[in-house]
Amino acid sequence: MRVENQMFCYQCQETVGCKGCTVVGVCGKQPDVAAMQDLLIYVSKGLSAVTTALRKEGKSISAEINHLVTFNLFTTITNANFDRESIRSRIRLTLDAKKGLLSRLSSTEGLPQAALWDGSGDWEEKARSVGVLSTANEDIRSLRELITYGLKGLSAYSKHANTLLEDDEELDAFLQRALAATLDDSLSVEDLVALTLETGKFGVASMALLDRANTSAYGNPEITRVKIGVGKNPGILVSGHDLRDLEMLLEQTQGTGVDVYTHSEMLPAHSYPAFKKYPNFVGNYGSAWWKQREEFEAFRGPILMTTNCIVPPKDSYKDRLYTTGTTGYPGCKYIPGEIGQRKDFSVIIEHAKRCPPPEEIESGEIICGFAHAQVFALADKIVDAVKSGAIKKFVVMGGCDGRAKSREYYTEFAKALPKDVVILTAGCAKYRYNKLSLGEINGIPRVLDAGQCNDSYSLAVIALKFKEIFGLEDVNDLPIVYNIAWYEQKAVIVLLALLSLGIKNIHLGPTLPAFLSPNVTKVLVEKFKIAGIGTVEEDMDLFFKERSE
């Protein structure tokens, strides 16, 4: 099916008109890059159909192939890679890998066209015929994209675990089976709904895998006060999510006179015990990803983007922006390194030495480190506060931040919360309220920050533990409200993971996803009571109406 749009993408919350980007992405993605991302997804689905067929024949798939698929999907997440040529190289690599795997199959009968395409012909023309709108039925398209976006988020978490040498063959096999299933025209809406929930189940598994990888390598996060001012040395700013990249950079900057700062989703790294031994790991600079054009300019030193959340850089600092892993931007230096390899960060360290210290944009401290192990250590204190009535409710306000003015809702919502309500958060949504003076309840901070978006797993584990402690039969009977902000595909897998755990009444904002068709939305509303957000006043009344009765 040929479409007339220059591109079509609606995988993020800020997509144009909450319908779809058709000329250029709100993220800055150009049509030629969007086309190559569509084609990379297509060949990854084809490769996955082959690996799934091989597994059915009892044949093994190597870790390298598994990593190839997760890397490909992570590359296409919003704001990760804007470099057309690097994406084309991934397509070639995938086609070559698929060719080798096809030769191992006893029969290619029944394989979809994506599994058999050899890369011949015009790639741009091919991309136009296999993109999102190539599925004509709106509901089938909606569910296929919901599954694909969930798998993109799952792949991100799986890839981070792989980087720390943790693998899960069952998880990889599911990811590839589900990806291949989005090519299967025989699957009904009911089949795809079931696969969506299964994706959520494996989303929980992916976050558990990453949690185990992170805590095994770096220890359990602990309550930590993080400085948000600056020192007198030149610095390197690390953004994204990859803790292994941060570790290698910290090791290589020892004794160089260069300080290291975290940005946005890298903030929770300060709460891991293993990173506290580095004297030049000095603090966090700035806030959420979308403010980086101003904050990166003010930082004055080099910036390392380890994962998605790149905003097209200003010329004033473009030469200071370095990418690695799945990230890429034309004209910015890329630091290579495969899983298990030691990356060489000498070029960015030498660059930092030539730069002035960062400009101070704020001062003070913020507190983090409330992942599940730390919260369990405080369980008696929290339970006593709940039983005494000092804490009446918890509000899960995890997820993503973004540019839309409507996201000011989350700051105002946090300010308006009754003083006996505690916020549980994870992800960069926290920057809407983690610097507010919201105080404490019996020594318990009113903002408990579990960490990165993947640490939403901690929030689910905490909820399930409290269900057990309070002797409840249903997790939905806990005094917890879910008011979650979303932006991109990692938030999608978090949502599906929560649904798979039976959590209902989740409010999602600032808008519902554009890729949910009316019928699919209806299913989610009826089965899980998913809803959007209203005004702060309306939602205060909705969530805490018993106070006014």
XYZ file of C-alpha atoms in Angstrom:
549
model
C 0.000 0.000 0.000
C 1.499 3.320 -1.070
C 0.706 6.312 1.156
C 0.921 9.965 0.109
C 2.361 11.275 3.363
C 6.059 12.119 3.386
C 6.186 9.936 6.493
C 3.827 8.558 9.106
C 4.721 8.126 12.757
C 2.513 8.234 15.843
C 4.540 6.292 18.374
C 5.096 9.174 20.846
C 2.729 11.342 22.882
C 3.634 14.574 21.097
C 2.756 13.374 17.608
C 1.094 16.134 15.570
C -2.523 16.776 16.556
C -2.461 13.504 18.490
C -2.935 11.874 15.074
C 0.462 11.396 13.441
C 3.533 13.166 12.078
C 3.272 13.206 8.274
C 5.771 15.871 7.128
C 8.505 15.807 9.764
C 8.583 14.349 13.261
C 7.921 16.612 16.233
C 11.068 14.970 17.611
C 13.024 16.317 14.632
C 13.073 13.034 12.683
C 13.201 13.653 8.938
C 11.153 11.619 6.424
C 14.193 9.755 5.061
C 15.170 8.678 8.577
C 11.575 7.681 9.364
C 11.541 5.557 6.210
C 14.716 3.714 7.173
C 13.395 3.131 10.682
C 10.219 1.631 9.196
C 12.352 -0.607 7.011
C 14.559 -1.631 9.936
C 11.458 -2.695 11.863
C 10.233 -4.616 8.798
C 13.463 -6.585 8.348
C 13.646 -7.207 12.102
C 10.164 -8.709 11.921
C 11.299 -10.826 8.988
C 14.371 -12.010 10.864
C 12.175 -12.802 13.878
C 9.864 -14.916 11.720
C 12.909 -16.957 10.692
C 14.252 -17.360 14.238
C 10.778 -18.379 15.430
C 10.563 -21.004 12.691
C 14.033 -22.295 13.597
C 13.075 -22.638 17.248
C 10.014 -24.654 16.208
C 12.432 -27.020 14.463
C 14.382 -27.338 17.715
C 17.324 -25.284 16.481
C 19.116 -22.807 18.708
C 19.520 -19.083 18.118
C 22.750 -17.380 19.156
C 22.937 -14.558 21.682
C 24.386 -12.379 18.904
C 21.192 -12.732 16.861
C 19.051 -12.035 19.925
C 21.100 -8.920 20.638
C 20.792 -7.827 17.013
C 16.996 -7.775 17.254
C 16.854 -5.913 20.570
C 19.430 -3.379 19.348
C 17.416 -2.786 16.167
C 14.201 -2.112 18.044
C 15.924 0.143 20.573
C 17.440 2.125 17.691
C 13.964 3.101 16.476
C 12.650 4.372 19.826
C 11.726 8.057 19.841
C 14.715 10.403 20.052
C 17.346 7.649 19.866
C 18.865 7.709 16.389
C 18.580 10.394 13.722
C 21.481 9.099 11.608
C 20.113 7.649 8.368
C 23.349 5.933 7.374
C 23.771 4.144 10.696
C 20.202 2.831 10.395
C 20.874 1.663 6.831
C 23.929 -0.210 8.116
C 21.665 -1.970 10.654
C 19.333 -3.011 7.825
C 22.259 -4.506 5.859
C 23.505 -6.325 8.960
C 20.045 -7.748 9.583
C 19.576 -8.868 5.980
C 22.933 -10.642 6.070
C 22.073 -12.356 9.364
C 18.678 -13.431 7.993
C 20.266 -14.902 4.872
C 22.467 -17.114 7.016
C 19.563 -18.220 9.192
C 17.334 -19.041 6.209
C 19.925 -21.571 5.074
C 19.435 -23.458 8.349
C 15.689 -23.916 7.868
C 14.357 -27.219 6.610
C 11.631 -25.371 4.709
C 10.726 -21.738 4.066
C 7.098 -22.591 3.348
C 4.678 -20.355 5.225
C 7.181 -17.629 5.975
C 5.961 -14.035 5.471
C 7.332 -11.842 2.707
C 9.424 -9.900 5.227
C 11.357 -13.081 5.982
C 12.102 -13.693 2.305
C 12.924 -10.153 1.118
C 16.617 -10.011 0.201
C 17.073 -6.246 0.190
C 16.735 -5.840 -3.571
C 15.059 -2.827 -5.147
C 14.651 0.732 -3.966
C 14.723 0.877 -0.165
C 12.783 4.132 0.079
C 10.033 2.694 -2.109
C 10.017 -0.506 -0.058
C 9.780 1.476 3.181
C 6.711 3.334 1.900
C 4.962 0.025 1.274
C 5.672 -1.578 4.677
C 5.157 1.277 7.154
C 2.457 1.686 9.793
C -0.353 2.456 7.336
C 0.300 -0.684 5.279
C -2.173 -2.412 7.635
C -5.570 -1.249 6.362
C -7.811 -2.401 9.221
C -7.685 0.297 11.910
C -8.101 -2.032 14.883
C -5.596 -4.617 13.646
C -3.165 -1.783 12.913
C -3.718 -0.324 16.373
C -2.999 -3.599 18.138
C -0.014 -4.420 15.937
C 1.505 -1.040 16.735
C 0.658 -1.311 20.444
C 2.475 -4.658 20.525
C 5.400 -3.363 18.463
C 5.824 -0.309 20.685
C 5.628 -2.483 23.768
C 8.326 -4.710 22.281
C 10.479 -1.652 21.591
C 10.288 -0.760 25.270
C 10.933 -4.364 26.257
C 13.970 -4.455 23.972
C 15.399 -1.341 25.611
C 15.335 -2.936 29.042
C 16.579 -6.252 27.712
C 19.456 -4.528 25.919
C 20.574 -2.791 29.130
C 20.587 -6.153 30.901
C 22.536 -7.709 28.002
C 25.134 -4.960 28.357
C 25.699 -6.211 31.903
C 26.025 -9.764 30.505
C 22.567 -10.908 31.629
C 20.487 -12.775 29.037
C 17.129 -14.520 29.049
C 16.547 -16.848 26.094
C 12.849 -17.233 26.905
C 12.434 -13.468 26.845
C 14.237 -13.146 23.509
C 12.229 -16.001 22.019
C 8.978 -14.301 23.028
C 10.073 -10.925 21.710
C 10.845 -12.423 18.319
C 7.706 -14.579 18.249
C 5.523 -11.570 19.075
C 7.319 -9.365 16.561
C 6.780 -11.979 13.847
C 3.115 -12.292 14.859
C 2.492 -8.683 13.822
C 2.997 -9.910 10.227
C 0.397 -12.662 10.543
C -2.832 -11.702 8.768
C -4.639 -14.721 10.208
C -4.621 -13.301 13.730
C -7.881 -11.743 14.896
C -8.426 -8.750 17.156
C -8.983 -11.182 20.042
C -5.691 -12.943 19.253
C -3.825 -9.658 19.215
C -5.424 -8.482 22.466
C -4.177 -11.692 24.102
C -0.705 -11.118 22.632
C -0.748 -7.546 23.953
C -1.303 -8.818 27.496
C 1.381 -11.467 27.016
C 3.721 -8.671 25.955
C 2.983 -7.010 29.290
C 3.799 -10.231 31.137
C 7.181 -10.409 29.448
C 7.616 -6.701 30.063
C 7.600 -7.523 33.770
C 10.204 -10.217 33.072
C 12.413 -7.757 31.168
C 12.320 -5.232 33.991
C 13.026 -7.955 36.540
C 16.005 -9.089 34.435
C 17.370 -5.549 34.301
C 16.760 -4.994 38.004
C 18.738 -8.138 38.756
C 21.516 -7.066 36.372
C 21.780 -3.569 37.865
C 21.670 -4.614 41.504
C 24.072 -7.526 40.974
C 26.586 -5.187 39.352
C 26.127 -2.053 41.449
C 24.254 -2.986 44.643
C 20.763 -2.065 45.789
C 19.907 1.640 45.477
C 19.911 3.479 48.795
C 18.604 6.838 49.958
C 20.956 9.432 48.504
C 21.067 13.205 48.447
C 22.397 14.408 45.106
C 23.950 17.840 44.588
C 22.510 19.887 41.732
C 25.113 22.627 41.801
C 28.522 22.516 40.071
C 32.195 22.179 40.955
C 35.237 24.090 39.702
C 36.576 21.403 37.357
C 35.635 20.836 33.726
C 32.983 18.185 33.385
C 31.340 15.536 31.225
C 27.549 15.293 31.295
C 26.083 11.808 30.896
C 22.475 11.461 29.730
C 20.293 8.470 28.910
C 20.003 5.232 30.878
C 23.054 2.980 30.348
C 24.788 2.413 33.685
C 27.591 0.364 32.131
C 28.570 3.311 29.921
C 28.627 5.513 33.002
C 30.760 3.007 34.873
C 33.340 2.820 32.092
C 33.489 6.609 31.843
C 33.956 6.988 35.596
C 36.768 4.444 35.569
C 38.532 6.259 32.745
C 38.173 9.761 34.229
C 39.914 8.951 37.509
C 42.897 11.263 38.040
C 42.166 13.331 34.937
C 40.767 16.402 36.692
C 37.454 15.933 34.900
C 34.210 15.694 36.860
C 31.220 13.614 35.777
C 27.606 14.758 36.094
C 24.347 12.958 35.393
C 21.469 14.381 33.391
C 17.780 13.439 33.293
C 17.233 9.642 33.520
C 20.826 9.054 34.641
C 20.137 10.772 37.997
C 19.307 7.479 39.830
C 22.866 6.230 39.235
C 23.904 8.252 42.275
C 21.902 5.925 44.535
C 23.835 2.768 43.581
C 26.580 2.000 46.145
C 29.154 1.012 43.506
C 29.219 4.493 41.995
C 29.832 6.261 45.300
C 33.503 5.297 45.313
C 34.277 7.709 42.480
C 35.267 11.112 43.949
C 34.685 12.927 40.637
C 31.060 11.767 40.378
C 29.808 15.081 41.676
C 26.101 15.538 41.004
C 23.174 15.995 38.637
C 22.938 18.840 36.129
C 19.652 20.086 34.764
C 16.350 18.308 34.554
C 14.274 16.355 32.023
C 15.442 15.548 28.488
C 13.371 18.180 26.698
C 15.224 21.098 28.321
C 18.588 19.938 27.046
C 19.062 22.587 24.353
C 19.415 25.253 27.023
C 21.057 23.056 29.652
C 23.624 21.489 27.316
C 24.617 24.922 26.089
C 25.133 26.111 29.678
C 27.091 22.989 30.649
C 30.004 24.121 28.428
C 31.634 20.672 28.428
C 31.038 17.523 26.344
C 27.828 15.504 26.648
C 27.566 11.720 26.254
C 24.197 10.388 25.054
C 24.034 6.728 26.058
C 20.435 6.045 24.956
C 17.407 7.824 23.561
C 16.267 11.349 24.463
C 18.355 13.329 21.961
C 16.870 16.657 20.964
C 18.380 17.932 17.668
C 21.318 19.970 19.010
C 22.094 23.641 18.578
C 25.204 24.481 16.572
C 26.605 26.074 19.739
C 27.190 22.667 21.321
C 26.792 20.139 18.519
C 30.558 19.564 18.437
C 30.363 18.682 22.152
C 27.626 16.056 21.727
C 28.850 12.448 21.594
C 26.685 9.394 20.968
C 27.156 5.710 21.704
C 25.153 2.465 21.745
C 21.852 2.784 19.890
C 22.065 6.568 19.589
C 23.202 8.585 16.614
C 23.001 12.075 15.176
C 24.523 13.283 11.888
C 27.692 15.283 12.491
C 28.134 14.120 16.093
C 30.985 11.818 17.069
C 30.047 8.196 17.762
C 31.923 6.088 20.344
C 31.776 2.398 19.334
C 31.773 -0.686 21.524
C 29.870 -3.971 21.488
C 28.399 -5.877 24.423
C 31.237 -7.098 26.636
C 33.758 -4.703 25.114
C 35.461 -1.839 26.924
C 34.614 1.446 25.236
C 37.382 3.994 24.816
C 36.194 7.356 26.116
C 39.581 9.088 25.794
C 38.369 11.422 23.042
C 35.556 12.840 25.181
C 37.820 13.081 28.236
C 40.430 15.038 26.279
C 37.680 17.255 24.917
C 36.480 17.974 28.458
C 39.945 19.079 29.549
C 39.813 21.893 26.987
C 36.465 23.200 28.272
C 35.586 25.589 31.115
C 33.643 24.298 34.133
C 29.865 24.123 33.827
C 27.784 27.240 34.380
C 25.764 26.889 37.557
C 22.030 26.933 36.779
C 20.704 25.897 40.210
C 21.908 24.811 43.629
C 20.834 22.538 46.432
C 20.079 18.822 46.587
C 17.472 16.314 45.482
C 16.850 12.944 47.045
C 16.550 9.584 45.273
C 17.165 5.891 45.893
C 13.722 4.579 46.866
C 13.776 1.370 44.830
C 12.044 -1.702 46.229
C 14.840 -2.911 48.542
C 15.114 0.492 50.205
C 11.336 0.855 50.557
C 11.139 -2.645 52.057
C 13.754 -1.550 54.588
C 11.359 1.249 55.548
C 8.273 -0.995 55.376
C 7.539 -1.015 59.108
C 7.715 2.764 59.231
C 5.480 3.130 56.173
C 2.972 0.539 57.396
C 2.754 2.274 60.785
C 2.136 5.603 59.031
C -0.651 4.060 56.972
C -2.257 2.332 59.962
C -2.116 5.516 62.052
C -3.657 7.556 59.248
C -0.575 9.749 58.801
C -0.410 8.449 55.223
C -3.844 8.170 53.638
C -2.876 7.360 50.054
C -0.039 6.866 47.606
C -0.065 8.278 44.097
C 2.043 6.583 41.418
C 3.212 9.431 39.171
C 5.842 7.590 37.157
C 6.551 7.820 33.463
C 7.943 10.408 31.111
C 8.199 14.161 30.851
C 7.812 16.155 27.668
C 7.553 19.604 26.128
C 3.776 20.023 25.982
C 2.441 22.859 28.123
C -0.320 20.502 29.264
C 2.308 18.650 31.316
C 2.309 21.511 33.784
C -0.716 19.615 35.086
C 1.617 17.182 36.871
C 3.421 19.947 38.768
C 0.145 21.530 39.813
C -1.301 18.125 40.706
C 1.677 17.405 42.984
C 1.337 20.812 44.646
C -2.394 20.297 45.217
C -2.112 16.843 46.799
C -3.336 16.551 50.397
C -0.448 16.616 52.864
C -1.091 13.002 53.869
C -0.429 11.647 50.352
C 2.935 10.245 49.209
C 4.113 10.239 45.576
C 5.756 7.077 44.192
C 7.679 7.880 41.026
C 10.140 6.553 38.467
C 11.249 7.945 35.126
C 11.841 11.544 34.092
C 8.263 12.577 34.942
C 9.691 13.227 38.420
C 11.322 16.438 37.228
C 7.873 18.034 37.244
C 7.841 17.898 41.059
C 11.037 16.444 42.575
C 12.451 19.888 43.321
C 9.312 21.111 45.081
C 9.337 21.468 48.870
C 6.654 18.874 49.580
C 8.026 17.892 52.976
C 7.876 14.584 54.844
C 5.436 12.407 56.781
C 6.933 10.944 59.967
C 10.376 11.233 58.364
C 9.249 9.680 55.072
C 9.768 12.029 52.090
C 6.543 12.749 50.212
C 8.314 11.992 46.919
C 9.773 8.467 46.820
C 11.852 8.216 43.653
C 12.452 4.589 42.615
C 14.747 5.519 39.720
C 14.648 5.267 35.948
C 11.578 4.406 33.875
C 12.535 0.724 34.019
C 12.414 1.000 37.815
C 8.648 1.237 37.508
C 9.188 -2.465 38.187
C 10.049 -1.421 41.740
C 6.731 0.380 42.061
C 4.878 -2.777 41.016
C 6.937 -4.932 43.399
C 6.246 -2.464 46.223
C 2.504 -2.553 45.518
C 2.449 -6.355 45.505
C 4.441 -6.476 48.742
C 2.064 -4.059 50.459
C -0.886 -6.150 49.252
C 0.717 -9.079 51.093
C 1.541 -7.049 54.214
C -1.983 -5.692 54.526
C -3.524 -9.112 53.810
C -5.486 -7.961 50.776
C -6.771 -10.269 48.053
C -6.595 -7.708 45.242
C -3.779 -5.242 44.553
C -6.447 -2.766 43.479
C -7.711 -2.610 47.071
C -4.562 -0.776 48.144
C -4.827 2.977 48.812
C -2.886 3.688 45.603
C -3.877 5.989 42.738
C -2.164 5.598 39.338
C -1.741 8.907 37.494
C 0.959 8.216 34.926
C 2.505 10.457 32.292
C 3.710 8.838 29.082
C 5.842 9.955 26.165
C 7.478 7.081 24.310
C 7.674 3.326 23.945
C 9.299 2.427 27.251
C 6.239 3.923 28.923
C 4.113 1.647 26.717
C 5.762 -1.502 28.060
C 5.452 -0.162 31.621
C 1.714 0.308 31.057
C 1.317 -3.176 29.590
C 3.356 -4.628 32.462
C 1.066 -3.001 35.020
C -1.999 -4.310 33.180
C -0.543 -7.819 33.132
C -0.204 -7.652 36.934
C -3.920 -6.944 37.190
C -3.619 -3.266 38.092
C -6.692 -1.292 37.054
C -7.939 2.299 37.091
C -4.754 3.718 35.586
C -5.066 7.324 34.452
C -2.822 8.124 31.500
C -1.904 11.556 30.217
C -1.552 14.201 29.126
C -3.321 12.551 26.155
C -4.198 8.982 25.322
C -1.972 7.406 22.637
C -2.833 8.253 19.038
C -2.197 4.644 18.029
C -5.147 3.396 20.083
C -8.163 3.096 17.810
C -11.591 3.844 19.338
C -12.398 0.128 19.535
C -9.065 -0.797 21.133
C -9.454 2.074 23.596
C -12.922 0.738 24.426
C -11.456 -2.696 25.216
C -8.855 -1.162 27.560
C -11.480 0.982 29.270
C -13.904 -1.906 29.759
C -11.329 -4.503 30.812
C -8.915 -2.353 32.821
C -10.803 0.908 33.421
C -8.018 2.946 31.823
C -8.859 6.652 31.650
C -7.322 9.959 30.710
C -6.796 12.958 32.970
C -9.022 15.954 33.636
C -8.166 19.249 35.291
C -6.244 19.226 38.549
C -9.404 20.245 40.403
C -11.481 17.508 38.772
C -8.893 14.847 39.497
C -8.409 15.953 43.094
C -12.135 15.457 43.553
C -12.053 12.124 41.713
C -9.128 10.632 43.632
C -9.800 12.148 47.052
C -13.538 12.813 46.977
C -14.137 10.988 50.279
C -12.427 13.909 52.033
C -15.164 16.296 51.002
C -18.048 13.968 51.803
